[in-house]
Coordinates of C-alpha atoms in Angstrom, one line a residue:
Chain A
M106 CA 0.0 0.0 0.0
N107 CA 2.7 2.5 1.1
D108 CA 4.9 1.6 -1.9
M109 CA 1.9 2.3 -4.2
L110 CA 1.4 5.6 -2.6
I111 CA 5.1 6.6 -2.9
G112 CA 5.0 5.6 -6.6
A113 CA 1.9 7.8 -7.1
I114 CA 3.4 10.7 -5.3
V115 CA 6.7 10.5 -7.3
T116 CA 4.8 10.3 -10.5
A117 CA 2.5 13.3 -9.6
S118 CA 5.5 15.4 -8.5
L119 CA 7.3 14.6 -11.7
I120 CA 4.3 15.5 -13.8
A121 CA 4.0 18.8 -11.9
A122 CA 7.7 19.4 -12.6
L123 CA 7.3 18.8 -16.3
F124 CA 4.3 21.1 -16.5
F125 CA 6.3 23.9 -14.8
L126 CA 9.2 23.2 -17.1
R127 CA 6.9 23.6 -20.1
F128 CA 5.5 26.9 -18.7
W129 CA 9.1 28.1 -18.3
R130 CA 9.9 27.3 -21.9
S131 CA 6.8 28.9 -23.2
T132 CA 7.0 32.1 -21.1
G133 CA 10.7 32.4 -20.3
D134 CA 9.7 33.3 -16.7
R135 CA 12.2 31.7 -14.4
F136 CA 9.6 31.6 -11.6
F137 CA 8.4 28.4 -13.3
L138 CA 11.9 27.0 -13.6
F139 CA 12.3 27.2 -9.8
F140 CA 9.0 25.5 -9.3
S141 CA 10.0 22.8 -11.7
L142 CA 13.2 22.2 -9.9
A143 CA 11.4 22.2 -6.5
F144 CA 8.9 19.5 -7.6
A145 CA 11.6 17.4 -9.3
S146 CA 13.7 17.5 -6.1
D147 CA 10.5 16.5 -4.1
A148 CA 10.2 13.5 -6.4
V149 CA 13.8 12.6 -5.9
N150 CA 13.4 13.0 -2.1
R151 CA 10.3 10.7 -2.1
L152 CA 12.0 8.2 -4.3
L153 CA 15.1 8.0 -2.0
L154 CA 12.9 7.7 1.1
G155 CA 10.9 4.9 -0.6
A156 CA 14.0 3.0 -1.5
A157 CA 15.6 3.5 2.0
T158 CA 15.1 1.0 4.7
V159 CA 12.6 2.3 7.2
D160 CA 14.0 4.1 10.2
S161 CA 17.6 4.0 9.2
D162 CA 19.8 6.5 11.0
D163 CA 20.5 8.7 8.1
M164 CA 16.8 9.3 7.3
P165 CA 16.8 13.0 8.4
A166 CA 19.5 13.7 5.8
Y167 CA 17.1 12.8 3.0
Y168 CA 14.7 15.6 4.2
I169 CA 17.4 18.2 3.5
I170 CA 16.6 17.6 -0.2
R171 CA 12.9 18.4 0.6
L172 CA 13.9 21.4 2.5
L173 CA 16.0 22.7 -0.4
G174 CA 13.0 22.2 -2.7
Y175 CA 10.9 24.4 -0.4
G176 CA 13.7 26.9 -0.3
L177 CA 13.5 27.1 -4.1
I178 CA 9.8 27.9 -3.9
L179 CA 10.4 30.7 -1.3
F180 CA 13.3 32.1 -3.5
A181 CA 11.0 32.0 -6.6
I182 CA 8.4 34.0 -4.7
Y183 CA 11.0 36.5 -3.4
D184 CA 12.6 36.7 -6.9
K185 CA 9.2 37.5 -8.4
N186 CA 8.3 40.1 -5.8
R187 CA 11.5 42.0 -5.4
P188 CA 11.5 45.5 -6.8
R189 CA 13.1 45.7 -10.3
S190 CA 15.7 48.3 -10.7
Chain B
M262 CA 19.3 17.3 14.3
A263 CA 16.3 15.3 12.9
A264 CA 13.9 17.4 14.9
I265 CA 15.3 20.7 13.5
I266 CA 15.2 19.4 9.9
Y267 CA 11.6 18.2 10.3
A268 CA 10.6 21.5 11.9
L269 CA 12.2 23.5 9.1
C270 CA 10.4 21.4 6.5
A271 CA 7.1 22.1 8.3
I272 CA 7.8 25.8 8.7
T273 CA 9.0 26.4 5.2
S274 CA 6.0 24.5 3.7
M275 CA 3.6 26.6 5.7
L276 CA 5.4 29.7 4.7
C277 CA 5.2 28.7 1.1
S278 CA 1.4 28.0 1.3
W279 CA 0.8 31.4 3.0
L280 CA 2.9 33.4 0.5
L281 CA 1.3 31.5 -2.5
L282 CA -2.3 32.1 -1.3
R283 CA -1.5 35.7 -0.4
G284 CA -0.1 36.1 -3.9
Y285 CA -3.3 34.6 -5.4
R286 CA -5.4 37.0 -3.3
R287 CA -3.4 40.0 -4.6
N288 CA -3.3 39.2 -8.3
G289 CA -5.9 36.5 -8.9
Y290 CA -3.5 34.2 -10.8
R291 CA -5.2 30.8 -10.3
L292 CA -2.0 28.7 -10.6
L293 CA -0.9 30.4 -7.4
F294 CA -4.1 29.2 -5.7
W295 CA -3.6 25.6 -6.8
S296 CA 0.1 25.7 -5.8
G297 CA -0.9 27.2 -2.4
L298 CA -3.5 24.5 -1.9
C299 CA -0.8 21.9 -2.7
F300 CA 1.5 23.4 -0.1
V301 CA -1.3 23.4 2.5
G302 CA -1.4 19.6 2.0
L303 CA 2.4 19.3 2.1
S304 CA 2.3 21.3 5.4
V305 CA -0.1 18.7 6.8
N306 CA 2.3 16.0 5.5
N307 CA 5.2 17.6 7.3
I308 CA 3.3 18.2 10.5
L309 CA 2.3 14.5 10.5
L310 CA 6.0 13.8 10.0
I311 CA 6.9 15.6 13.2
L312 CA 4.1 13.9 15.1
D313 CA 5.2 10.5 13.8
R314 CA 8.9 10.8 14.3
I315 CA 9.4 13.3 17.2
V316 CA 6.2 13.5 19.3
F317 CA 5.1 9.8 19.1
P318 CA 8.2 8.0 17.8
T319 CA 7.2 4.5 19.1
S320 CA 3.5 4.5 19.9
V321 CA 2.1 5.3 16.4
D322 CA 3.0 4.8 12.8
L323 CA 1.6 7.6 10.6
L324 CA 3.5 6.7 7.4
T325 CA 0.4 5.8 5.4
W326 CA -1.4 8.9 6.5
R327 CA 1.7 11.0 5.7
L328 CA 1.8 9.5 2.2
V329 CA -2.0 10.0 1.7
A330 CA -1.7 13.7 2.7
A331 CA 1.2 14.2 0.2
L332 CA -0.7 12.5 -2.6
I333 CA -3.9 14.5 -1.9
A334 CA -1.8 17.6 -1.8
L335 CA -0.5 17.1 -5.3
L336 CA -3.9 16.3 -6.9
P337 CA -5.4 19.8 -6.9
L338 CA -2.1 21.1 -8.3
L339 CA -2.2 18.6 -11.2
Y340 CA -5.9 19.6 -11.8
G341 CA -4.9 23.2 -12.0
L342 CA -1.9 22.5 -14.2
I343 CA -4.0 20.5 -16.7
W344 CA -7.2 22.5 -16.8
E345 CA -6.3 26.1 -16.1
E346 CA -3.5 26.8 -18.6

């Protein structure tokens, strides 16, 4: 059951990443590129967690990838809203 | 260390959802709404992670619920990406 859910989450994240990549290509707005990278990193994070043995000691380290992905989203929002000179 | 990483994941995801939904309220760009909704679900996912690993490390196993929350989080985003653009 859990493996199936992980597979679905990884697929959904990758699809979202690909859509954002397409928006980036069609608009040239790097806001979408950051979103694409964030969802791709989320997919990688879930894939690694799914492949890892449950409750291994280095588990928290995998979540740094997730944290970096969220950081990309925050940076994208900051980048979009900062005043242009 | 683990507690800090999990807490940062939860805080950044909540910050992302707040900023995205605030952005939607300001400019009405619907993709921000779907992204914000996605991050609300991912925040739930990360809060469940803290409950599962830090607050109740041995007494409960919330893995399936965490995965369900993450999958449900991604579905409105996929809907938005497919139908809105």
